[in-house]
Coordinates of C-alpha atoms in Angstrom, one line a residue:
M1 CA 23.4 36.6 -0.5
R2 CA 24.3 37.6 3.0
R3 CA 20.9 38.9 3.5
I4 CA 19.4 35.7 2.4
T5 CA 21.6 33.7 4.7
A6 CA 20.8 35.9 7.6
N7 CA 17.1 35.7 6.8
I8 CA 17.3 31.9 6.7
E9 CA 19.2 31.8 10.0
E10 CA 16.5 34.0 11.6
R11 CA 13.7 31.8 10.4
V12 CA 15.6 28.6 11.5
A13 CA 16.2 30.2 14.9
A14 CA 12.6 31.2 15.2
A15 CA 11.4 27.8 14.1
M16 CA 13.8 26.1 16.5
T17 CA 12.4 28.2 19.4
S18 CA 8.8 27.6 18.5
E19 CA 6.8 25.4 20.8
V20 CA 5.8 22.8 18.2
V21 CA 9.4 22.2 17.3
Q22 CA 10.5 22.0 21.0
K23 CA 7.7 19.6 21.6
E24 CA 8.7 17.5 18.6
L25 CA 12.3 17.5 19.7
A26 CA 11.3 16.5 23.3
Q27 CA 9.2 13.7 22.0
R28 CA 11.9 12.4 19.7
L29 CA 14.4 12.7 22.5
E30 CA 12.0 10.7 24.8
R31 CA 11.4 8.1 22.1
E32 CA 15.1 7.6 21.6
R33 CA 15.8 7.5 25.4
T34 CA 13.0 4.9 25.8
Q35 CA 14.3 2.9 22.9
L36 CA 17.9 3.1 24.3
E37 CA 16.6 2.0 27.7
Q38 CA 14.8 -1.0 26.2
Q39 CA 17.9 -1.9 24.2
V40 CA 20.1 -1.7 27.3
E41 CA 17.5 -3.7 29.3
A42 CA 17.3 -6.3 26.5
E43 CA 21.1 -6.6 26.5
L44 CA 21.2 -6.9 30.3
A45 CA 18.5 -9.6 30.2
A46 CA 20.5 -11.4 27.5
E47 CA 23.7 -11.1 29.6
R48 CA 21.9 -12.4 32.7
E49 CA 20.5 -15.3 30.8
R50 CA 23.9 -16.1 29.3
A51 CA 25.5 -15.8 32.8
A52 CA 22.8 -18.1 34.2
R53 CA 23.4 -20.7 31.4
E54 CA 27.2 -20.5 32.0
A55 CA 26.6 -20.9 35.8
E56 CA 24.4 -23.9 35.2
A57 CA 26.9 -25.4 32.8
A58 CA 29.6 -24.8 35.4
R59 CA 27.5 -26.5 38.1
A60 CA 26.8 -29.4 35.7
A61 CA 30.5 -29.7 35.0
I62 CA 31.3 -29.6 38.7
A63 CA 28.7 -32.3 39.3
V64 CA 30.2 -34.5 36.6
K65 CA 33.7 -34.0 38.0
E66 CA 32.4 -34.8 41.5
A67 CA 30.8 -38.0 40.2
E68 CA 34.0 -38.9 38.4
L69 CA 36.0 -38.2 41.6
Q70 CA 33.5 -40.3 43.6
A71 CA 33.8 -43.1 41.1
L72 CA 37.6 -42.9 41.3
E73 CA 37.4 -42.9 45.1
R74 CA 35.2 -46.0 45.0
E75 CA 37.6 -47.7 42.6
R76 CA 40.6 -46.8 44.8
K77 CA 38.8 -48.1 47.9
A78 CA 37.8 -51.3 46.1
K79 CA 41.4 -51.8 45.0
E80 CA 42.6 -51.2 48.6
D81 CA 40.0 -53.6 49.9
D82 CA 41.0 -56.2 47.4
E83 CA 44.7 -55.8 48.2
A84 CA 44.0 -56.0 51.9
R85 CA 41.9 -59.1 51.4
R86 CA 44.7 -60.7 49.2
R87 CA 47.2 -59.9 51.9
E88 CA 45.0 -61.4 54.6
E89 CA 44.4 -64.5 52.5
E90 CA 48.1 -64.8 51.8
Q91 CA 48.9 -64.4 55.5
A92 CA 46.2 -67.0 56.3
R93 CA 47.8 -69.4 53.8
E94 CA 51.2 -68.8 55.3
L95 CA 49.9 -69.3 58.8
E96 CA 48.1 -72.5 57.7
A97 CA 51.2 -73.8 56.1
R98 CA 53.2 -73.0 59.2
L99 CA 50.6 -74.7 61.4
R100 CA 50.7 -77.8 59.1
E101 CA 54.5 -77.7 59.4
L102 CA 54.4 -77.5 63.2
Q103 CA 51.8 -80.2 63.4
A104 CA 53.9 -82.4 61.2
K105 CA 56.9 -81.7 63.4
Q106 CA 54.8 -82.4 66.5
E107 CA 53.6 -85.7 65.0
A108 CA 57.2 -86.7 64.1
I109 CA 58.2 -85.9 67.7
K110 CA 55.3 -88.0 69.0
R111 CA 56.2 -90.9 66.7
E112 CA 59.9 -90.6 67.8
Q113 CA 58.9 -90.5 71.4
E114 CA 56.6 -93.5 71.0
K115 CA 59.3 -95.3 69.1
K116 CA 61.8 -94.4 71.9
R117 CA 59.3 -95.5 74.5
Q118 CA 58.7 -98.8 72.8
E119 CA 62.4 -99.3 72.4
E120 CA 62.9 -98.6 76.1
E121 CA 60.0 -100.9 76.9
Q122 CA 61.6 -103.6 74.8
V123 CA 64.9 -103.1 76.4
R124 CA 63.3 -103.2 79.9
K125 CA 61.5 -106.4 78.9
E126 CA 64.7 -107.9 77.6
Q127 CA 66.5 -106.9 80.8
Q128 CA 63.8 -108.4 82.9
K129 CA 64.0 -111.6 80.9
I130 CA 67.7 -111.7 81.3
L131 CA 67.6 -110.8 85.0
G132 CA 64.6 -113.0 85.5
K133 CA 66.3 -116.2 84.1
G134 CA 69.3 -115.7 86.2
R135 CA 67.3 -115.8 89.4
T136 CA 65.6 -118.8 90.7
K137 CA 62.3 -118.3 92.1
L138 CA 62.0 -118.9 95.7
S139 CA 58.7 -119.6 97.2
F140 CA 58.1 -119.5 100.8
S141 CA 55.2 -120.9 102.3
L142 CA 54.5 -119.7 105.7
G143 CA 53.0 -122.1 108.1
G144 CA 51.3 -125.3 107.8
G145 CA 52.2 -126.8 104.7
M146 CA 54.7 -129.3 105.9
R147 CA 53.6 -132.9 106.0

């Protein structure tokens, strides 16, 4: 049996060293290497494609967030503008009310001054009447009127 095993081993060793077997092994090795390279290249291409999709999705998400941020900024600005406009309107109303109040006071002062002036005028007229009645009018005629 040993002899048979040795014989088989010799034939296998001889067959393995033969040119045909070496060529076949080299071809098989080349096919497997090519297949492995294609498989790796396909996986790399798939990975690049997936990464590109993820990058595009990230860019789209960023664009959406930026749009949302811009919308929020516009909304904030509009609220600030509305608030500023309301404050200005309120201030204008307060100033108008103050102006009306001051005009009313000024008008009251004018009426009071006019009333006082009229009273003083009335007092002056009355004093003139009183003083005027107490005096007799003297008329002097100068020159030539004596006959």
